mmCIF file of C-alpha atoms in Angstrom:
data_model
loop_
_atom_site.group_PDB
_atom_site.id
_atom_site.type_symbol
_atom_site.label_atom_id
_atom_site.label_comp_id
_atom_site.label_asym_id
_atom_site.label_seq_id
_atom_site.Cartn_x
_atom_site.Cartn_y
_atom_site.Cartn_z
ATOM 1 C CA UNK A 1 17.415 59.537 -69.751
ATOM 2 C CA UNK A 2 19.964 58.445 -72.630
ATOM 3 C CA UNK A 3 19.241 54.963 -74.334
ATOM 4 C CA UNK A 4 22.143 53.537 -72.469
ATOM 5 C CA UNK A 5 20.452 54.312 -68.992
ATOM 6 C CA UNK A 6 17.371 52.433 -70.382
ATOM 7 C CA UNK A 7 19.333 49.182 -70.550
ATOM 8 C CA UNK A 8 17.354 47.083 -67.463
ATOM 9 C CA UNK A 9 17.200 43.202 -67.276
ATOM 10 C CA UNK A 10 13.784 43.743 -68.298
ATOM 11 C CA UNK A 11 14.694 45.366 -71.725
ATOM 12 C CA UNK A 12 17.769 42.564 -71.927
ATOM 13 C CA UNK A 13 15.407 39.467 -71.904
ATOM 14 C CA UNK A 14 13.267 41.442 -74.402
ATOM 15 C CA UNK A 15 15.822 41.857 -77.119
ATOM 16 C CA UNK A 16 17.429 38.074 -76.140
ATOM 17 C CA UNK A 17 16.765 36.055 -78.273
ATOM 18 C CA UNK A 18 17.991 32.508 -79.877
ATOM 19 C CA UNK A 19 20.653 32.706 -82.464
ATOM 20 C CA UNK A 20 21.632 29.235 -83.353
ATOM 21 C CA UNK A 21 20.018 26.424 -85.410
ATOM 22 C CA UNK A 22 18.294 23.109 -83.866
ATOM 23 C CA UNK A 23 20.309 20.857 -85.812
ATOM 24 C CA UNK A 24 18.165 17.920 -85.496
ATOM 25 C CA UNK A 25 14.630 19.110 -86.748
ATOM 26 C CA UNK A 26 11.593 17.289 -85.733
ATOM 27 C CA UNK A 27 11.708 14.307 -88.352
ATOM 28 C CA UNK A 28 10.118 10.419 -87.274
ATOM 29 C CA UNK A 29 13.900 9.183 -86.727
ATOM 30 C CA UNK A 30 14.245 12.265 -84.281
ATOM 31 C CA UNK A 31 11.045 12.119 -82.402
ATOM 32 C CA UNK A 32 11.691 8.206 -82.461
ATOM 33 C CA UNK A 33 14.817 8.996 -79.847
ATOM 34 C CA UNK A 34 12.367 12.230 -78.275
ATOM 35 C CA UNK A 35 9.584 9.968 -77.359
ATOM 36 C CA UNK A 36 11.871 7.376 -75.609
ATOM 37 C CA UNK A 37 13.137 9.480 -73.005
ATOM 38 C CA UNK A 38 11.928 9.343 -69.649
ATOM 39 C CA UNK A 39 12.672 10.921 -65.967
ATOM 40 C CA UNK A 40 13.596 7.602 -65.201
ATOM 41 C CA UNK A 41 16.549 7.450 -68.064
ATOM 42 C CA UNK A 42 16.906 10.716 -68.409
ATOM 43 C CA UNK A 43 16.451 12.921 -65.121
ATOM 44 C CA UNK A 44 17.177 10.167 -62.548
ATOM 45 C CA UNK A 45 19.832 12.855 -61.077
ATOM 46 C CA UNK A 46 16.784 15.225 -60.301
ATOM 47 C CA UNK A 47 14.250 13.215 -59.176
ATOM 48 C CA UNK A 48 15.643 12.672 -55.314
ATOM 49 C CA UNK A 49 14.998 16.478 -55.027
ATOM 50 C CA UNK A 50 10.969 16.541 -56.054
ATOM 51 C CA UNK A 51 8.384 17.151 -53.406
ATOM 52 C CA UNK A 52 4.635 16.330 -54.479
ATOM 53 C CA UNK A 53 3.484 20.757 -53.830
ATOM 54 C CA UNK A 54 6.547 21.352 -56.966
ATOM 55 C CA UNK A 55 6.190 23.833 -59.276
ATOM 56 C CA UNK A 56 8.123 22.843 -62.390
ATOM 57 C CA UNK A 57 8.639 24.289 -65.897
ATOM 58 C CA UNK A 58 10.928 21.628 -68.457
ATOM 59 C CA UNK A 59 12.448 23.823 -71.319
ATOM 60 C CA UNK A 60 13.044 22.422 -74.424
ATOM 61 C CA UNK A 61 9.807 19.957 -73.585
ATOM 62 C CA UNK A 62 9.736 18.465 -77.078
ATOM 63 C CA UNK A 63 6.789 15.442 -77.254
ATOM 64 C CA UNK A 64 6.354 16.049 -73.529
ATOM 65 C CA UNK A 65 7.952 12.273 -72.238
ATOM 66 C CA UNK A 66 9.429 13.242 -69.675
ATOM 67 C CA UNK A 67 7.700 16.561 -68.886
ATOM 68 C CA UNK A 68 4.257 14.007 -68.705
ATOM 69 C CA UNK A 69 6.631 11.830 -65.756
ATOM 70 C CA UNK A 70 7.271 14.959 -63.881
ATOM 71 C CA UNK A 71 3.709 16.182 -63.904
ATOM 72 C CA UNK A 72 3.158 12.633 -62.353
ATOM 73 C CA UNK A 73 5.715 12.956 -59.663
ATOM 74 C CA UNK A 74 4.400 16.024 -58.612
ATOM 75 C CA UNK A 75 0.631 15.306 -57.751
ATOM 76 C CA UNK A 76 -0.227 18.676 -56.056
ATOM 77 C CA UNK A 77 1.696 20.867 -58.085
ATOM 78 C CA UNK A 78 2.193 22.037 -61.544
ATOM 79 C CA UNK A 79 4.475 21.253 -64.742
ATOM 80 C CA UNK A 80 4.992 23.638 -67.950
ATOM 81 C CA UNK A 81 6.274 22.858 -70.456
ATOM 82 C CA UNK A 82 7.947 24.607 -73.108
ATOM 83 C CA UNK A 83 9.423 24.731 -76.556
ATOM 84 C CA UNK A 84 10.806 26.965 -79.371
ATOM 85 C CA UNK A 85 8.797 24.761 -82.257
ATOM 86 C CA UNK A 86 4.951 25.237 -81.879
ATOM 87 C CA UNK A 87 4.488 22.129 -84.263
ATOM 88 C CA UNK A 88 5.765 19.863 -81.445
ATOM 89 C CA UNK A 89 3.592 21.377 -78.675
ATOM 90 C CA UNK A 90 0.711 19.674 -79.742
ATOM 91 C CA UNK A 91 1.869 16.553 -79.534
ATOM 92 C CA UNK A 92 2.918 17.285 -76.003
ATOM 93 C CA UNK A 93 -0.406 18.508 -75.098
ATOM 94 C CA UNK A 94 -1.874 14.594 -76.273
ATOM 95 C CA UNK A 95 1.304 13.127 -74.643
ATOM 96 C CA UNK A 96 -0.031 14.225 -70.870
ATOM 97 C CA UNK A 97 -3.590 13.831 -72.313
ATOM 98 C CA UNK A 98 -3.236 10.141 -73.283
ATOM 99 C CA UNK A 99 -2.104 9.822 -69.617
ATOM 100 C CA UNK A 100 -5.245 11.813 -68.124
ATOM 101 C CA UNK A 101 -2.630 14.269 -66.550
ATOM 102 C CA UNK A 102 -4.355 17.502 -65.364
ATOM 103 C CA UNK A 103 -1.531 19.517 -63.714
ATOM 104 C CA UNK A 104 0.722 20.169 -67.184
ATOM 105 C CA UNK A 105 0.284 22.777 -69.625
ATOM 106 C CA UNK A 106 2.527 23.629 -72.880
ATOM 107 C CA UNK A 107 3.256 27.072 -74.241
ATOM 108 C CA UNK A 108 5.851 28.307 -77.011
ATOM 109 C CA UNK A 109 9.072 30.116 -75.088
ATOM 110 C CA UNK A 110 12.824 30.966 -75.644
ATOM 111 C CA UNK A 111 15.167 29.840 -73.021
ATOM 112 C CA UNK A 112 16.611 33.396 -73.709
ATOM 113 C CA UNK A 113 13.763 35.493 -72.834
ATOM 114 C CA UNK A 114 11.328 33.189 -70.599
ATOM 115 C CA UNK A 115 8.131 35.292 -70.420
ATOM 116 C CA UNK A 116 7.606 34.378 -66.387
ATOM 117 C CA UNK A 117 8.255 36.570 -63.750
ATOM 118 C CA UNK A 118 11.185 36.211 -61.192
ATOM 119 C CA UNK A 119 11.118 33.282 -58.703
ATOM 120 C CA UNK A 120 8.141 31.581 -59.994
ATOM 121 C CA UNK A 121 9.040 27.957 -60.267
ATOM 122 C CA UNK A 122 10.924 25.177 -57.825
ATOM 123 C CA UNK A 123 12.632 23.367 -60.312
ATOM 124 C CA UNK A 124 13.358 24.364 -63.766
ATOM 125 C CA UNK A 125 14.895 21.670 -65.755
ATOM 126 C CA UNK A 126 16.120 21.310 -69.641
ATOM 127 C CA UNK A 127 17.266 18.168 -70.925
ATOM 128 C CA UNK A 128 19.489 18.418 -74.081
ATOM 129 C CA UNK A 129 19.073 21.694 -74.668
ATOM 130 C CA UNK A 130 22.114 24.073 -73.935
ATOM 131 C CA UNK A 131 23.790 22.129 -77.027
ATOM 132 C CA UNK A 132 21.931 23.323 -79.050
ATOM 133 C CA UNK A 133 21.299 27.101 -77.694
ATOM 134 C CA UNK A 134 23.176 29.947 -79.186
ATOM 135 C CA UNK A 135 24.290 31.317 -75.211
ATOM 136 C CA UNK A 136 24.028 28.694 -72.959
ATOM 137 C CA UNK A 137 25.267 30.850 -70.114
ATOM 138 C CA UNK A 138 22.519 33.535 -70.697
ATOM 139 C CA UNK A 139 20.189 30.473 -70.757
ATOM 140 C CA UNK A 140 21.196 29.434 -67.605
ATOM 141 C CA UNK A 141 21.045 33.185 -66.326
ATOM 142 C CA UNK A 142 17.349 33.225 -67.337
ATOM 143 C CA UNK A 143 16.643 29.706 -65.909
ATOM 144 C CA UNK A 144 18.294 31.038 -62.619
ATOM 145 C CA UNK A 145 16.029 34.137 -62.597
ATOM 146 C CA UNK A 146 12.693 32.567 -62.883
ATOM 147 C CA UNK A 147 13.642 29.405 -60.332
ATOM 148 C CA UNK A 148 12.608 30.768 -56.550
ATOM 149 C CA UNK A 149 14.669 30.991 -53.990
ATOM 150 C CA UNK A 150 15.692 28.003 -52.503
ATOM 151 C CA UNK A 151 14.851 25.791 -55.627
ATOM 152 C CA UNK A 152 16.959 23.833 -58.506
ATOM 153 C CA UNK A 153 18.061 24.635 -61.866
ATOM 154 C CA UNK A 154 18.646 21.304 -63.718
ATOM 155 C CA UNK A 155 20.617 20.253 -66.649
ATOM 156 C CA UNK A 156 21.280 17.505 -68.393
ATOM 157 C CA UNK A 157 23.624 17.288 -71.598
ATOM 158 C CA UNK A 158 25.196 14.971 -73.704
ATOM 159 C CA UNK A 159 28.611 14.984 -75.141
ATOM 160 C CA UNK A 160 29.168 13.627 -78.686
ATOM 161 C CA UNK A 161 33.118 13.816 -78.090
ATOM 162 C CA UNK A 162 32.974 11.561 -74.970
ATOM 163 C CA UNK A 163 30.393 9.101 -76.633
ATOM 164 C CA UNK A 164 32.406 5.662 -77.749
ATOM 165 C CA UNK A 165 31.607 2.439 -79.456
ATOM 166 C CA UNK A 166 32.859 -0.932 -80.400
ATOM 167 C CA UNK A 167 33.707 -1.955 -82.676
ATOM 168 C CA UNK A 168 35.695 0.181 -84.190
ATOM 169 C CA UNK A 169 34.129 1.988 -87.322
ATOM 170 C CA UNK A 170 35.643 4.362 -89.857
ATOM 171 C CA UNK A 171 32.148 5.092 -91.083
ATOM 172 C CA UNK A 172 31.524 6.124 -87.185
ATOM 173 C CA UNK A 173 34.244 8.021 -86.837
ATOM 174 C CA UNK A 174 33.178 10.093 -89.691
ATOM 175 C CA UNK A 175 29.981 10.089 -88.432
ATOM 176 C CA UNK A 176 30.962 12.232 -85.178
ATOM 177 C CA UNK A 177 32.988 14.108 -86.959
ATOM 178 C CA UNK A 178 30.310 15.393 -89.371
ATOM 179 C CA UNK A 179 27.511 15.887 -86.031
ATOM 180 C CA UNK A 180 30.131 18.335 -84.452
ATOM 181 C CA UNK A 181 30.995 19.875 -87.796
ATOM 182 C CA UNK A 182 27.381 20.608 -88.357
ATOM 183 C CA UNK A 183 26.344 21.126 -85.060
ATOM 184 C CA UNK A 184 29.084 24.032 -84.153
ATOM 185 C CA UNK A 185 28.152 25.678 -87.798
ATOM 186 C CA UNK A 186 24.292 25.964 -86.352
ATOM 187 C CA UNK A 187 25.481 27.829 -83.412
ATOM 188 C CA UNK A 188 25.247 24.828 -80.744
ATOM 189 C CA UNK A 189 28.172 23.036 -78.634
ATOM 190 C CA UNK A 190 27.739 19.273 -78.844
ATOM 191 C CA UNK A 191 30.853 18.827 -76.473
ATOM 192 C CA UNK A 192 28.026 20.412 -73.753
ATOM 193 C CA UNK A 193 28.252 17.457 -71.025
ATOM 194 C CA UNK A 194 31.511 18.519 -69.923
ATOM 195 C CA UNK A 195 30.907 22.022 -70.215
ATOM 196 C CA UNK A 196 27.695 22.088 -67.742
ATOM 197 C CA UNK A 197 29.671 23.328 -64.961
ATOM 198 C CA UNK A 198 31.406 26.161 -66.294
ATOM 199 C CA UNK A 199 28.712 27.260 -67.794
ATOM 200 C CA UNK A 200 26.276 27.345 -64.892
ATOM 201 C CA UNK A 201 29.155 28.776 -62.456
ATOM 202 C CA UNK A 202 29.485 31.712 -65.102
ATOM 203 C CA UNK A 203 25.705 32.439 -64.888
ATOM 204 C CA UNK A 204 26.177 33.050 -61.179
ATOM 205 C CA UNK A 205 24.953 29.863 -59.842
ATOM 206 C CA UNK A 206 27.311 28.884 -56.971
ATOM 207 C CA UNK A 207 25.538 25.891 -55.734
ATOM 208 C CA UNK A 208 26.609 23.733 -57.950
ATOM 209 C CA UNK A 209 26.047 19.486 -58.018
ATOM 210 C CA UNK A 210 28.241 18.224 -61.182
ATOM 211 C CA UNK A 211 27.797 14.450 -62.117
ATOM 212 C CA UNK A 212 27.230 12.399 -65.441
ATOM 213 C CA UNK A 213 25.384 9.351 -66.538
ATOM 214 C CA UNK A 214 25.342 7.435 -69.626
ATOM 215 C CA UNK A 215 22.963 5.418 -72.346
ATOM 216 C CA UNK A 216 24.403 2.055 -72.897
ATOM 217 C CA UNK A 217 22.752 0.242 -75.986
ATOM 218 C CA UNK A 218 23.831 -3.007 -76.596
ATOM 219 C CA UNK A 219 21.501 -5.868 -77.330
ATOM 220 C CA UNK A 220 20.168 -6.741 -80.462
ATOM 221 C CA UNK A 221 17.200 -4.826 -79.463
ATOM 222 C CA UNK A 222 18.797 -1.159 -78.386
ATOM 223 C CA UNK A 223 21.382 -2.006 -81.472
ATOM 224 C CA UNK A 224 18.910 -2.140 -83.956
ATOM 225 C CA UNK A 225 17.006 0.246 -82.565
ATOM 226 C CA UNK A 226 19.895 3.187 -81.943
ATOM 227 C CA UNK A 227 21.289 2.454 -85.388
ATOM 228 C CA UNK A 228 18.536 2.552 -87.288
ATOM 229 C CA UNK A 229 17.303 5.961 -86.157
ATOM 230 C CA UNK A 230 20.984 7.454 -86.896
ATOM 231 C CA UNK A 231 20.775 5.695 -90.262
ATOM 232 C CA UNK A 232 17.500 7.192 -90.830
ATOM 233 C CA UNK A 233 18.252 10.397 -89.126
ATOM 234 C CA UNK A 234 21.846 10.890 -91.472
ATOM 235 C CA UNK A 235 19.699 10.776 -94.998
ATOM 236 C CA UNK A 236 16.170 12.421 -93.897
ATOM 237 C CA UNK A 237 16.230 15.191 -91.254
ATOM 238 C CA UNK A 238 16.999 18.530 -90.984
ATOM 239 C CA UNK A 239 20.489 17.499 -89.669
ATOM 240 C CA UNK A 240 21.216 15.742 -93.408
ATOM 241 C CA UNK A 241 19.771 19.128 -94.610
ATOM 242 C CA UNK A 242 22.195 21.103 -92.837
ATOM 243 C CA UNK A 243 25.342 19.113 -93.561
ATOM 244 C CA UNK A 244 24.395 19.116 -97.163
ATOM 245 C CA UNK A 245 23.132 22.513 -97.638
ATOM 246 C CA UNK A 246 26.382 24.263 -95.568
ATOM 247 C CA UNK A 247 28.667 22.268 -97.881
ATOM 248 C CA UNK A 248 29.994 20.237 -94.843
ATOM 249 C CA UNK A 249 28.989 16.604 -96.390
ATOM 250 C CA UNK A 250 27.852 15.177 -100.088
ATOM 251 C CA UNK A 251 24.517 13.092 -100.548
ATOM 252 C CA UNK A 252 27.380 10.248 -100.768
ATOM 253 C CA UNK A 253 29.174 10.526 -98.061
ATOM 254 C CA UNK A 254 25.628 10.812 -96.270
ATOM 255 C CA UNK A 255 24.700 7.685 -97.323
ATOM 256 C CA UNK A 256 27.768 6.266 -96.648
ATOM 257 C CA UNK A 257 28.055 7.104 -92.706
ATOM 258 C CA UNK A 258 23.903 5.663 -92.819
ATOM 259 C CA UNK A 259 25.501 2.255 -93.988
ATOM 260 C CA UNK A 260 27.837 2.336 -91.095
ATOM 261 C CA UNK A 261 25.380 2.750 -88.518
ATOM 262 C CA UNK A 262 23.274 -0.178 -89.968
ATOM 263 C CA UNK A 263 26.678 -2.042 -90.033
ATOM 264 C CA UNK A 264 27.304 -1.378 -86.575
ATOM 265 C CA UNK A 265 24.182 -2.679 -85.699
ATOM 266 C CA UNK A 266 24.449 -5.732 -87.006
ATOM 267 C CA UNK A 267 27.014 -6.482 -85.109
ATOM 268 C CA UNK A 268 26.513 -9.043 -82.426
ATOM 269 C CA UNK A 269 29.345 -7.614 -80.590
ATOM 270 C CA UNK A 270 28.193 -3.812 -80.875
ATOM 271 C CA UNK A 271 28.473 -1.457 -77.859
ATOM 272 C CA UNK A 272 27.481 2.140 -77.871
ATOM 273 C CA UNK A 273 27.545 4.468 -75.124
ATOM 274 C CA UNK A 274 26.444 8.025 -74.606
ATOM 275 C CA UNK A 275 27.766 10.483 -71.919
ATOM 276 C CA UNK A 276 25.862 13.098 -70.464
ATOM 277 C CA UNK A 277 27.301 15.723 -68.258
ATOM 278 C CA UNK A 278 24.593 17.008 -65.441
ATOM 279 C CA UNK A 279 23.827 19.628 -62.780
ATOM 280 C CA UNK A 280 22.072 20.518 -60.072
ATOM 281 C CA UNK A 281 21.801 23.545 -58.731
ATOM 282 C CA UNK A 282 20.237 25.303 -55.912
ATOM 283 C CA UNK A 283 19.394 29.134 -56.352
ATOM 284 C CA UNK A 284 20.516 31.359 -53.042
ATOM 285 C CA UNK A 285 18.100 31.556 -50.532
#
């Protein structure tokens, strides 16, 4: 048999692998956004579609928030979760032990070569993680494979071009200029929300449910709050690393797009809201 005959999906999802960068890192101002997410504000579009018997796996589980929720919401079944960074897993694990969950474990994986076999799960779900994923469409591919028949692949994205504020900021603009900048550089698409679709209907998925949702942060709480991570996150993570380091922003202009965030914030007037592109989609019976 030549090498070319040898070429099986098998052998494919061994030499897959991830190619781009996580531009954010794991810093406090990241896991400070992380640890707020929930199903409820963050995978309200899949939640009609759980049955208490699910099998689910959450990719890209991070502090295991929302993976912890689903494990709830399905009493008689089972949640894994898992995640490229091993150094995050463990806070996962005391996530759904602080909440005396039994039916969730946590386990180091690549979206591009999940080590499950075929059809093993209901639902397999990733929240913001095809932005950041060097092929989402392979992704989805592999998300397709190991979802059973009959069961949902679901995705949830943001889109930085789509998100919009008031008032207006020059300091913001250059803000979102910089994230995409930086963000395309590491391999990722941070335009994903709109780009859910196409993607999934190129990885063979035909059942496809498209809709969005948005974050709204507005009072002085969520303002304060929502700037001051950004602030922090623009001078101390891996993402200020990045832009720094690949020549695509000085330690000035930095600090100058962290003042504008805190300036937003102060505003009494401030609006900020973030777009997220989603689907659902049901695997062929």
């Amino acid at each position: 048999m030549s090498k070319a005959d040898e070429s099986t999906p098998e052998n494919a999802r061994e030499t897959a692998r991830e190619t781009a960068v996580y531009t954010h890192g794991h810093h406090e101002s990241v896991l400070r956004s992380h640890t707020w997410r929930t199903a409820a504000n963050s995978a309200a579009y899949l939640l009609g579609s759980l049955k208490p018997h699910m099998r689910i796996l959450d990719v890209g589980c991070g502090p295991g928030t929302i993976t912890a929720d689903l494990a709830a919401l399905v009493p008689d079944g089972r949640v894994t979760g898992v995640d490229r960074a091993p150094e995050i897993l463990e806070q996962a694990g005391a996530t759904a032990a602080g909440r005396g969950l039994t039916n969730v474990d946590f386990a180091v994986a690549d979206v591009h070569a999940l080590d499950f076999p075929d059809d093993t799960f209901c639902v397999v779900h990733a929240h913001q993680v095809l932005q950041h994923v060097g092929d989402p469409v392979g992704a989805l591919r592999e998300m397709r494979r190991v979802t059973k028949p009959g069961g949902f692949v679901a995705v949830r994205d943001s889109d930085y071009a789509a998100m919009t504020w008031y008032p207006a900021s020059g300091g913001m603009d250059a803000w979102l200029d910089l994230y995409r900048r930086v963000a395309r550089a590491n391999g990722g698409e941070p335009d994903a929300g709109r780009r859910l679709k196409s993607w999934a209907l190129r990885a063979g998925l035909t059942d496809v449910v498209a809709t969005s949702s948005t974050w709204t942060f507005s009072t002085p709480k969520e303002r304060a709050w929502w700037s001051g991570l950004w602030a922090d996150r623009t001078l101390a993570s891996a993402y200020a690393e990045r832009a720094t380091e690949g020549g695509h922003a000085s330690a000035d202009q930095l600090r100058a797009v962290s003042q504008a965030w805190r300036e937003w914030g102060r505003r009494e007037e401030g609006w900020f809201s973030v777009l997220h592109g989603e689907i659902l989609c049901r695997k062929d019976a």
